[in-house]
Structure formats: C-alpha cells, structure tokens
mmCIF file of N, CA and C in Angstrom:
data_model
loop_
_atom_site.group_PDB
_atom_site.id
_atom_site.type_symbol
_atom_site.label_atom_id
_atom_site.label_comp_id
_atom_site.label_asym_id
_atom_site.label_seq_id
_atom_site.Cartn_x
_atom_site.Cartn_y
_atom_site.Cartn_z
ATOM 1 N N MET R 1 99.432 -5.592 7.591
ATOM 2 C CA MET R 1 99.761 -5.661 9.008
ATOM 3 C C MET R 1 101.156 -6.251 9.174
ATOM 4 N N GLY R 2 101.818 -5.826 10.221
ATOM 5 C CA GLY R 2 103.132 -6.371 10.508
ATOM 6 C C GLY R 2 103.035 -7.817 10.962
ATOM 7 N N ARG R 3 104.143 -8.514 10.849
ATOM 8 C CA ARG R 3 104.154 -9.938 11.220
ATOM 9 C C ARG R 3 103.837 -10.152 12.693
ATOM 10 N N LEU R 4 104.414 -9.322 13.564
ATOM 11 C CA LEU R 4 104.175 -9.467 14.995
ATOM 12 C C LEU R 4 102.703 -9.209 15.326
ATOM 13 N N LEU R 5 102.150 -8.158 14.744
ATOM 14 C CA LEU R 5 100.743 -7.829 14.978
ATOM 15 C C LEU R 5 99.837 -8.924 14.433
ATOM 16 N N ASN R 6 100.142 -9.420 13.247
ATOM 17 C CA ASN R 6 99.355 -10.491 12.655
ATOM 18 C C ASN R 6 99.421 -11.757 13.511
ATOM 19 N N ARG R 7 100.614 -12.040 14.048
ATOM 20 C CA ARG R 7 100.767 -13.213 14.914
ATOM 21 C C ARG R 7 99.963 -13.066 16.199
ATOM 22 N N TYR R 8 99.940 -11.865 16.753
ATOM 23 C CA TYR R 8 99.156 -11.624 17.963
ATOM 24 C C TYR R 8 97.661 -11.782 17.681
ATOM 25 N N LEU R 9 97.183 -11.212 16.589
ATOM 26 C CA LEU R 9 95.756 -11.228 16.285
ATOM 27 C C LEU R 9 95.261 -12.594 15.809
ATOM 28 N N LYS R 10 96.149 -13.411 15.270
ATOM 29 C CA LYS R 10 95.754 -14.735 14.774
ATOM 30 C C LYS R 10 95.233 -15.565 15.948
ATOM 31 N N PRO R 11 94.062 -16.161 15.788
ATOM 32 C CA PRO R 11 93.485 -16.952 16.878
ATOM 33 C C PRO R 11 94.362 -18.146 17.248
ATOM 34 N N LYS R 12 94.471 -18.382 18.537
ATOM 35 C CA LYS R 12 95.210 -19.543 19.032
ATOM 36 C C LYS R 12 94.270 -20.750 19.022
ATOM 37 N N SER R 13 94.815 -21.940 18.991
ATOM 38 C CA SER R 13 93.991 -23.148 18.900
ATOM 39 C C SER R 13 93.066 -23.299 20.106
ATOM 40 N N TRP R 14 93.500 -22.876 21.285
ATOM 41 C CA TRP R 14 92.700 -23.035 22.490
ATOM 42 C C TRP R 14 91.533 -22.051 22.580
ATOM 43 N N GLU R 15 91.532 -21.023 21.754
ATOM 44 C CA GLU R 15 90.467 -20.027 21.842
ATOM 45 C C GLU R 15 89.508 -20.070 20.657
ATOM 46 N N ARG R 16 89.749 -20.926 19.710
ATOM 47 C CA ARG R 16 88.976 -20.934 18.465
ATOM 48 C C ARG R 16 87.475 -21.118 18.654
ATOM 49 N N ASN R 17 87.052 -21.959 19.558
ATOM 50 C CA ASN R 17 85.612 -22.183 19.708
ATOM 51 C C ASN R 17 84.959 -21.204 20.685
ATOM 52 N N GLY R 18 85.734 -20.364 21.352
ATOM 53 C CA GLY R 18 85.186 -19.351 22.243
ATOM 54 C C GLY R 18 84.816 -19.845 23.627
ATOM 55 N N LYS R 19 84.944 -21.137 23.882
ATOM 56 C CA LYS R 19 84.532 -21.695 25.176
ATOM 57 C C LYS R 19 85.345 -21.133 26.338
ATOM 58 N N VAL R 20 86.638 -20.899 26.127
ATOM 59 C CA VAL R 20 87.470 -20.369 27.207
ATOM 60 C C VAL R 20 86.967 -18.982 27.630
ATOM 61 N N TYR R 21 86.539 -18.174 26.673
ATOM 62 C CA TYR R 21 86.024 -16.847 26.997
ATOM 63 C C TYR R 21 84.662 -16.931 27.688
ATOM 64 N N GLU R 22 83.864 -17.892 27.274
ATOM 65 C CA GLU R 22 82.571 -18.083 27.935
ATOM 66 C C GLU R 22 82.776 -18.510 29.385
ATOM 67 N N ARG R 23 83.749 -19.371 29.638
ATOM 68 C CA ARG R 23 84.044 -19.796 31.015
ATOM 69 C C ARG R 23 84.562 -18.636 31.861
ATOM 70 N N LEU R 24 85.248 -17.697 31.225
ATOM 71 C CA LEU R 24 85.761 -16.529 31.944
ATOM 72 C C LEU R 24 84.688 -15.465 32.166
ATOM 73 N N GLY R 25 83.505 -15.662 31.612
ATOM 74 C CA GLY R 25 82.384 -14.773 31.894
ATOM 75 C C GLY R 25 82.216 -13.591 30.981
ATOM 76 N N VAL R 26 82.722 -13.642 29.752
ATOM 77 C CA VAL R 26 82.580 -12.482 28.874
ATOM 78 C C VAL R 26 81.121 -12.200 28.528
ATOM 79 N N GLN R 27 80.293 -13.234 28.512
ATOM 80 C CA GLN R 27 78.877 -13.007 28.188
ATOM 81 C C GLN R 27 78.191 -12.190 29.274
ATOM 82 N N ALA R 28 78.600 -12.360 30.515
ATOM 83 C CA ALA R 28 78.049 -11.540 31.602
ATOM 84 C C ALA R 28 78.676 -10.147 31.588
ATOM 85 N N PHE R 29 79.959 -10.079 31.248
ATOM 86 C CA PHE R 29 80.670 -8.802 31.242
ATOM 87 C C PHE R 29 80.087 -7.828 30.228
ATOM 88 N N VAL R 30 79.550 -8.341 29.118
ATOM 89 C CA VAL R 30 79.038 -7.471 28.056
ATOM 90 C C VAL R 30 77.949 -6.532 28.587
ATOM 91 N N HIS R 31 77.247 -6.926 29.629
ATOM 92 C CA HIS R 31 76.183 -6.088 30.193
ATOM 93 C C HIS R 31 76.728 -4.857 30.917
ATOM 94 N N PHE R 32 78.027 -4.829 31.156
ATOM 95 C CA PHE R 32 78.638 -3.711 31.869
ATOM 96 C C PHE R 32 79.540 -2.861 30.987
ATOM 97 N N THR R 33 79.495 -3.092 29.680
ATOM 98 C CA THR R 33 80.289 -2.267 28.783
ATOM 99 C C THR R 33 79.635 -0.885 28.674
ATOM 100 N N PRO R 34 80.416 0.139 28.374
ATOM 101 C CA PRO R 34 79.850 1.502 28.329
ATOM 102 C C PRO R 34 78.658 1.646 27.381
ATOM 103 N N HIS R 35 78.707 1.014 26.211
ATOM 104 C CA HIS R 35 77.606 1.152 25.249
ATOM 105 C C HIS R 35 76.316 0.560 25.793
ATOM 106 N N VAL R 36 76.409 -0.603 26.385
ATOM 107 C CA VAL R 36 75.213 -1.261 26.919
ATOM 108 C C VAL R 36 74.672 -0.490 28.117
ATOM 109 N N LEU R 37 75.549 -0.051 29.001
ATOM 110 C CA LEU R 37 75.086 0.729 30.162
ATOM 111 C C LEU R 37 74.421 2.029 29.722
ATOM 112 N N TRP R 38 74.998 2.698 28.741
ATOM 113 C CA TRP R 38 74.424 3.946 28.249
ATOM 114 C C TRP R 38 73.043 3.712 27.645
ATOM 115 N N ARG R 39 72.891 2.652 26.879
ATOM 116 C CA ARG R 39 71.577 2.334 26.308
ATOM 117 C C ARG R 39 70.556 2.066 27.407
ATOM 118 N N ARG R 40 70.985 1.405 28.464
ATOM 119 C CA ARG R 40 70.056 1.138 29.577
ATOM 120 C C ARG R 40 69.645 2.423 30.287
ATOM 121 N N ILE R 41 70.596 3.314 30.508
ATOM 122 C CA ILE R 41 70.310 4.571 31.200
ATOM 123 C C ILE R 41 69.367 5.436 30.380
ATOM 124 N N THR R 42 69.603 5.493 29.060
ATOM 125 C CA THR R 42 68.806 6.366 28.194
ATOM 126 C C THR R 42 67.621 5.650 27.556
ATOM 127 N N SER R 43 67.469 4.370 27.844
ATOM 128 C CA SER R 43 66.375 3.549 27.293
ATOM 129 C C SER R 43 66.370 3.521 25.770
ATOM 130 N N GLN R 44 67.551 3.535 25.175
ATOM 131 C CA GLN R 44 67.663 3.454 23.719
ATOM 132 C C GLN R 44 67.717 1.988 23.299
ATOM 133 N N PRO R 45 67.024 1.640 22.236
ATOM 134 C CA PRO R 45 67.111 0.256 21.755
ATOM 135 C C PRO R 45 68.471 -0.006 21.109
ATOM 136 N N ALA R 46 68.886 -1.251 21.142
ATOM 137 C CA ALA R 46 70.150 -1.633 20.495
ATOM 138 C C ALA R 46 70.007 -1.504 18.988
ATOM 139 N N LYS R 47 71.093 -1.092 18.341
ATOM 140 C CA LYS R 47 71.096 -0.991 16.877
ATOM 141 C C LYS R 47 71.578 -2.313 16.310
ATOM 142 N N PRO R 48 70.735 -3.018 15.586
ATOM 143 C CA PRO R 48 71.172 -4.316 15.046
ATOM 144 C C PRO R 48 72.164 -4.146 13.903
ATOM 145 N N LEU R 49 73.126 -5.042 13.859
ATOM 146 C CA LEU R 49 74.094 -5.076 12.758
ATOM 147 C C LEU R 49 73.560 -6.082 11.752
ATOM 148 N N ILE R 50 72.759 -5.594 10.793
ATOM 149 C CA ILE R 50 72.006 -6.532 9.976
ATOM 150 C C ILE R 50 72.640 -6.883 8.638
ATOM 151 N N ASN R 51 73.613 -6.132 8.201
ATOM 152 C CA ASN R 51 74.177 -6.502 6.896
ATOM 153 C C ASN R 51 75.666 -6.839 7.027
ATOM 154 N N ARG R 52 76.162 -7.490 6.015
ATOM 155 C CA ARG R 52 77.535 -7.984 6.042
ATOM 156 C C ARG R 52 78.562 -6.850 6.131
ATOM 157 N N ARG R 53 78.285 -5.737 5.465
ATOM 158 C CA ARG R 53 79.226 -4.613 5.505
ATOM 159 C C ARG R 53 79.352 -4.070 6.926
ATOM 160 N N ASN R 54 78.215 -3.951 7.628
ATOM 161 C CA ASN R 54 78.271 -3.487 9.013
ATOM 162 C C ASN R 54 79.037 -4.465 9.899
ATOM 163 N N LEU R 55 78.845 -5.759 9.662
ATOM 164 C CA LEU R 55 79.568 -6.754 10.448
ATOM 165 C C LEU R 55 81.069 -6.689 10.175
ATOM 166 N N ARG R 56 81.444 -6.510 8.923
ATOM 167 C CA ARG R 56 82.877 -6.387 8.601
ATOM 168 C C ARG R 56 83.475 -5.136 9.239
ATOM 169 N N SER R 57 82.728 -4.054 9.214
ATOM 170 C CA SER R 57 83.185 -2.816 9.836
ATOM 171 C C SER R 57 83.331 -3.002 11.347
ATOM 172 N N TYR R 58 82.357 -3.680 11.958
ATOM 173 C CA TYR R 58 82.429 -3.943 13.398
ATOM 174 C C TYR R 58 83.612 -4.855 13.701
ATOM 175 N N PHE R 59 83.852 -5.831 12.842
ATOM 176 C CA PHE R 59 84.997 -6.729 13.002
ATOM 177 C C PHE R 59 86.289 -5.904 13.065
ATOM 178 N N ARG R 60 86.457 -4.983 12.116
ATOM 179 C CA ARG R 60 87.657 -4.136 12.097
ATOM 180 C C ARG R 60 87.746 -3.257 13.341
ATOM 181 N N SER R 61 86.602 -2.775 13.822
ATOM 182 C CA SER R 61 86.636 -1.926 15.017
ATOM 183 C C SER R 61 87.031 -2.729 16.255
ATOM 184 N N THR R 62 86.743 -4.039 16.277
ATOM 185 C CA THR R 62 87.182 -4.845 17.424
ATOM 186 C C THR R 62 88.699 -4.978 17.436
ATOM 187 N N VAL R 63 89.310 -5.019 16.263
ATOM 188 C CA VAL R 63 90.776 -5.083 16.197
ATOM 189 C C VAL R 63 91.370 -3.792 16.752
ATOM 190 N N ALA R 64 90.857 -2.651 16.311
ATOM 191 C CA ALA R 64 91.356 -1.363 16.789
ATOM 192 C C ALA R 64 91.119 -1.202 18.288
ATOM 193 N N GLY R 65 89.948 -1.585 18.739
ATOM 194 C CA GLY R 65 89.630 -1.486 20.168
ATOM 195 C C GLY R 65 90.513 -2.384 21.005
ATOM 196 N N GLU R 66 90.745 -3.587 20.507
ATOM 197 C CA GLU R 66 91.602 -4.519 21.250
ATOM 198 C C GLU R 66 93.018 -3.973 21.376
ATOM 199 N N LEU R 67 93.547 -3.437 20.294
ATOM 200 C CA LEU R 67 94.908 -2.899 20.335
ATOM 201 C C LEU R 67 95.007 -1.714 21.293
ATOM 202 N N ALA R 68 93.979 -0.883 21.345
ATOM 203 C CA ALA R 68 93.967 0.238 22.294
ATOM 204 C C ALA R 68 93.964 -0.285 23.733
ATOM 205 N N HIS R 69 93.175 -1.323 23.988
ATOM 206 C CA HIS R 69 93.129 -1.896 25.334
ATOM 207 C C HIS R 69 94.439 -2.602 25.696
ATOM 208 N N VAL R 70 95.093 -3.215 24.723
ATOM 209 C CA VAL R 70 96.387 -3.854 24.992
ATOM 210 C C VAL R 70 97.409 -2.793 25.406
ATOM 211 N N GLY R 71 97.425 -1.670 24.702
ATOM 212 C CA GLY R 71 98.331 -0.577 25.075
ATOM 213 C C GLY R 71 98.049 -0.058 26.467
ATOM 214 N N SER R 72 96.788 0.156 26.762
ATOM 215 C CA SER R 72 96.403 0.634 28.090
ATOM 216 C C SER R 72 96.720 -0.399 29.166
ATOM 217 N N LEU R 73 96.512 -1.668 28.848
ATOM 218 C CA LEU R 73 96.834 -2.746 29.788
ATOM 219 C C LEU R 73 98.311 -2.707 30.163
ATOM 220 N N MET R 74 99.173 -2.526 29.166
ATOM 221 C CA MET R 74 100.615 -2.490 29.415
ATOM 222 C C MET R 74 101.014 -1.275 30.260
ATOM 223 N N ILE R 75 100.435 -0.131 29.944
ATOM 224 C CA ILE R 75 100.750 1.083 30.701
ATOM 225 C C ILE R 75 100.318 0.943 32.156
ATOM 226 N N MET R 76 99.112 0.425 32.372
ATOM 227 C CA MET R 76 98.624 0.258 33.743
ATOM 228 C C MET R 76 99.404 -0.836 34.479
ATOM 229 N N LEU R 77 99.864 -1.846 33.761
ATOM 230 C CA LEU R 77 100.681 -2.889 34.371
ATOM 231 C C LEU R 77 102.000 -2.307 34.867
ATOM 232 N N VAL R 78 102.612 -1.468 34.055
ATOM 233 C CA VAL R 78 103.856 -0.810 34.466
ATOM 234 C C VAL R 78 103.599 0.061 35.691
ATOM 235 N N GLY R 79 102.486 0.809 35.678
ATOM 236 C CA GLY R 79 102.141 1.639 36.831
ATOM 237 C C GLY R 79 101.932 0.816 38.087
ATOM 238 N N SER R 80 101.268 -0.307 37.942
ATOM 239 C CA SER R 80 101.028 -1.191 39.078
ATOM 240 C C SER R 80 102.343 -1.756 39.627
ATOM 241 N N LEU R 81 103.232 -2.153 38.724
ATOM 242 C CA LEU R 81 104.534 -2.673 39.157
ATOM 243 C C LEU R 81 105.387 -1.594 39.827
ATOM 244 N N LEU R 82 105.295 -0.369 39.332
ATOM 245 C CA LEU R 82 106.022 0.734 39.972
ATOM 246 C C LEU R 82 105.493 0.986 41.381
ATOM 247 N N LEU R 83 104.177 0.961 41.524
ATOM 248 C CA LEU R 83 103.594 1.127 42.861
ATOM 249 C C LEU R 83 104.061 0.018 43.797
ATOM 250 N N TYR R 84 104.076 -1.199 43.297
ATOM 251 C CA TYR R 84 104.516 -2.339 44.105
ATOM 252 C C TYR R 84 105.980 -2.187 44.514
ATOM 253 N N SER R 85 106.813 -1.740 43.566
ATOM 254 C CA SER R 85 108.247 -1.593 43.858
ATOM 255 C C SER R 85 108.509 -0.492 44.889
ATOM 256 N N LYS R 86 107.596 0.458 44.995
ATOM 257 C CA LYS R 86 107.747 1.547 45.969
ATOM 258 C C LYS R 86 107.118 1.189 47.318
ATOM 259 N N GLY R 87 106.542 -0.017 47.404
ATOM 260 C CA GLY R 87 105.972 -0.459 48.674
ATOM 261 C C GLY R 87 104.489 -0.186 48.840
ATOM 262 N N TYR R 88 103.826 0.250 47.793
ATOM 263 C CA TYR R 88 102.388 0.527 47.863
ATOM 264 C C TYR R 88 101.610 -0.717 47.419
ATOM 265 N N LEU R 89 101.554 -1.708 48.282
ATOM 266 C CA LEU R 89 100.955 -2.996 47.939
ATOM 267 C C LEU R 89 99.456 -2.879 47.663
ATOM 268 N N ILE R 90 98.731 -2.209 48.542
ATOM 269 C CA ILE R 90 97.269 -2.078 48.387
ATOM 270 C C ILE R 90 96.933 -1.330 47.097
ATOM 271 N N GLU R 91 97.627 -0.227 46.854
ATOM 272 C CA GLU R 91 97.394 0.555 45.651
ATOM 273 C C GLU R 91 97.738 -0.247 44.396
ATOM 274 N N SER R 92 98.818 -1.022 44.473
ATOM 275 C CA SER R 92 99.215 -1.856 43.347
ATOM 276 C C SER R 92 98.159 -2.920 43.058
ATOM 277 N N LEU R 93 97.639 -3.554 44.096
ATOM 278 C CA LEU R 93 96.584 -4.558 43.919
ATOM 279 C C LEU R 93 95.308 -3.931 43.364
ATOM 280 N N PHE R 94 94.982 -2.730 43.847
ATOM 281 C CA PHE R 94 93.794 -2.038 43.355
ATOM 282 C C PHE R 94 93.950 -1.708 41.870
ATOM 283 N N LEU R 95 95.090 -1.149 41.496
ATOM 284 C CA LEU R 95 95.325 -0.792 40.098
ATOM 285 C C LEU R 95 95.362 -2.042 39.213
ATOM 286 N N GLY R 96 95.954 -3.118 39.710
ATOM 287 C CA GLY R 96 95.980 -4.368 38.950
ATOM 288 C C GLY R 96 94.587 -4.932 38.738
ATOM 289 N N SER R 97 93.747 -4.897 39.769
ATOM 290 C CA SER R 97 92.363 -5.381 39.649
ATOM 291 C C SER R 97 91.570 -4.515 38.687
ATOM 292 N N LEU R 98 91.749 -3.220 38.804
ATOM 293 C CA LEU R 98 91.074 -2.287 37.906
ATOM 294 C C LEU R 98 91.518 -2.519 36.466
ATOM 295 N N ASN R 99 92.786 -2.820 36.285
ATOM 296 C CA ASN R 99 93.339 -3.087 34.964
ATOM 297 C C ASN R 99 92.655 -4.297 34.316
ATOM 298 N N VAL R 100 92.405 -5.331 35.103
ATOM 299 C CA VAL R 100 91.724 -6.517 34.579
ATOM 300 C C VAL R 100 90.326 -6.151 34.097
ATOM 301 N N LEU R 101 89.600 -5.380 34.900
ATOM 302 C CA LEU R 101 88.230 -5.011 34.530
ATOM 303 C C LEU R 101 88.171 -4.053 33.348
ATOM 304 N N ILE R 102 89.051 -3.079 33.340
ATOM 305 C CA ILE R 102 88.999 -2.040 32.317
ATOM 306 C C ILE R 102 89.627 -2.486 30.990
ATOM 307 N N ASN R 103 90.619 -3.360 31.051
ATOM 308 C CA ASN R 103 91.348 -3.709 29.830
ATOM 309 C C ASN R 103 91.309 -5.184 29.453
ATOM 310 N N LEU R 104 91.547 -6.077 30.394
ATOM 311 C CA LEU R 104 91.652 -7.482 30.033
ATOM 312 C C LEU R 104 90.313 -8.073 29.594
ATOM 313 N N TYR R 105 89.250 -7.812 30.331
ATOM 314 C CA TYR R 105 87.955 -8.355 29.926
ATOM 315 C C TYR R 105 87.473 -7.790 28.592
ATOM 316 N N PRO R 106 87.645 -6.495 28.329
ATOM 317 C CA PRO R 106 87.285 -6.013 26.989
ATOM 318 C C PRO R 106 88.097 -6.680 25.871
ATOM 319 N N ILE R 107 89.365 -6.983 26.117
ATOM 320 C CA ILE R 107 90.172 -7.696 25.129
ATOM 321 C C ILE R 107 89.561 -9.067 24.871
ATOM 322 N N PHE R 108 89.234 -9.772 25.935
ATOM 323 C CA PHE R 108 88.600 -11.088 25.793
ATOM 324 C C PHE R 108 87.297 -10.978 25.013
ATOM 325 N N LEU R 109 86.494 -9.978 25.354
ATOM 326 C CA LEU R 109 85.194 -9.803 24.702
ATOM 327 C C LEU R 109 85.355 -9.525 23.211
ATOM 328 N N MET R 110 86.316 -8.699 22.841
ATOM 329 C CA MET R 110 86.520 -8.388 21.423
ATOM 330 C C MET R 110 87.021 -9.590 20.646
ATOM 331 N N ARG R 111 87.910 -10.371 21.244
ATOM 332 C CA ARG R 111 88.382 -11.585 20.576
ATOM 333 C C ARG R 111 87.224 -12.567 20.406
ATOM 334 N N TYR R 112 86.422 -12.719 21.440
ATOM 335 C CA TYR R 112 85.263 -13.610 21.401
ATOM 336 C C TYR R 112 84.279 -13.176 20.314
ATOM 337 N N ASN R 113 84.020 -11.873 20.231
ATOM 338 C CA ASN R 113 83.095 -11.367 19.211
ATOM 339 C C ASN R 113 83.616 -11.584 17.798
ATOM 340 N N ARG R 114 84.930 -11.498 17.603
ATOM 341 C CA ARG R 114 85.480 -11.730 16.271
ATOM 342 C C ARG R 114 85.195 -13.147 15.788
ATOM 343 N N PHE R 115 85.279 -14.129 16.672
ATOM 344 C CA PHE R 115 84.957 -15.508 16.286
ATOM 345 C C PHE R 115 83.495 -15.622 15.878
ATOM 346 N N ARG R 116 82.646 -14.972 16.632
ATOM 347 C CA ARG R 116 81.215 -15.038 16.342
ATOM 348 C C ARG R 116 80.901 -14.361 15.010
ATOM 349 N N ILE R 117 81.503 -13.208 14.757
ATOM 350 C CA ILE R 117 81.279 -12.483 13.498
ATOM 351 C C ILE R 117 81.788 -13.313 12.327
ATOM 352 N N ALA R 118 82.973 -13.893 12.478
ATOM 353 C CA ALA R 118 83.533 -14.724 11.404
ATOM 354 C C ALA R 118 82.596 -15.882 11.092
ATOM 355 N N GLY R 119 81.986 -16.458 12.127
ATOM 356 C CA GLY R 119 81.040 -17.548 11.908
ATOM 357 C C GLY R 119 79.825 -17.104 11.126
ATOM 358 N N VAL R 120 79.290 -15.939 11.450
ATOM 359 C CA VAL R 120 78.124 -15.410 10.737
ATOM 360 C C VAL R 120 78.477 -15.109 9.291
ATOM 361 N N LEU R 121 79.681 -14.593 9.071
ATOM 362 C CA LEU R 121 80.115 -14.262 7.716
ATOM 363 C C LEU R 121 80.600 -15.486 6.937
ATOM 364 N N GLY R 122 80.731 -16.622 7.618
ATOM 365 C CA GLY R 122 81.153 -17.844 6.957
ATOM 366 C C GLY R 122 82.611 -17.824 6.520
ATOM 367 N N ARG R 123 83.442 -17.094 7.243
ATOM 368 C CA ARG R 123 84.869 -17.001 6.910
ATOM 369 C C ARG R 123 85.668 -17.220 8.173
ATOM 370 N N SER R 124 86.934 -17.478 8.013
ATOM 371 C CA SER R 124 87.797 -17.623 9.184
ATOM 372 C C SER R 124 88.256 -16.229 9.649
ATOM 373 N N VAL R 125 88.621 -16.144 10.906
ATOM 374 C CA VAL R 125 89.118 -14.877 11.454
ATOM 375 C C VAL R 125 90.344 -14.431 10.683
ATOM 376 N N GLU R 126 91.223 -15.385 10.376
ATOM 377 C CA GLU R 126 92.463 -15.040 9.647
ATOM 378 C C GLU R 126 92.161 -14.380 8.305
ATOM 379 N N LYS R 127 91.171 -14.869 7.588
ATOM 380 C CA LYS R 127 90.831 -14.301 6.280
ATOM 381 C C LYS R 127 90.230 -12.905 6.414
ATOM 382 N N LEU R 128 89.563 -12.642 7.532
ATOM 383 C CA LEU R 128 88.946 -11.329 7.728
ATOM 384 C C LEU R 128 89.948 -10.285 8.238
ATOM 385 N N LEU R 129 91.054 -10.756 8.812
ATOM 386 C CA LEU R 129 92.060 -9.814 9.287
ATOM 387 C C LEU R 129 92.704 -9.165 8.090
#
C-alpha cells in the first residue's frame, strides 16, 4: 500500500476503542445497510463468519468498501458545493445530508468493524492491513 493510503487507514488514537463510533450510532445504522435490509425482506438468516480466513477476507473487504465510499463521498461533496455555489441551497443541503447517510456512516461502520475483527483475531489493525 502507498504511504498516504496506509496513513489514512491506520487507526487514530481517538478511534481505537470504537467508542466514538458507538456514540455516533453505527450500531443502530447497521440495521439499515443493504445486506441487512435484504435479509429482512427475504427472511434469509445471517451467514456467520465462523473461521479466521473468512474474518480476514471480510477485513480486507471493509478496506475496499471504505475506499469506494471515500471516493463517492468526495464526488458528492464536490456536487453539493457546486450546487451551493450556483445558489441551490436546499438541493445542496439535501445532497450533503444524503452524502452523510450513504457514504459517511458506512465509512464509520467499516472502520468500527475492523477494530472488532482485529480484536477477535488477536492482532492489531495495523498488522492486518
């Protein structure tokens, strides 16, 4: 990984225990993610991640998912700022709010899950990256 990417993904001291994400409501937000909603609609049971290989694979997928959401967050932020600069205040606020729900909370959730996975695997997040 590049230095900039590694620096971004490296956990900050204030987020290491996950409490900041819990205060922001990521545990409630997880019930509204597409996978959970789809399982509820179709009445499918959750697939447990029972072995270490599956957890490591899921850990890697959170990195990829987070980076995709960061890219989308930036694009929507630019769109929101363009709307604001053109005088579309309501539309800009709507797009900004939507951006938080669609991108920022999933980023928080993926970072939070990485700490939890690292704890189960008995390793630090940095070592798993």
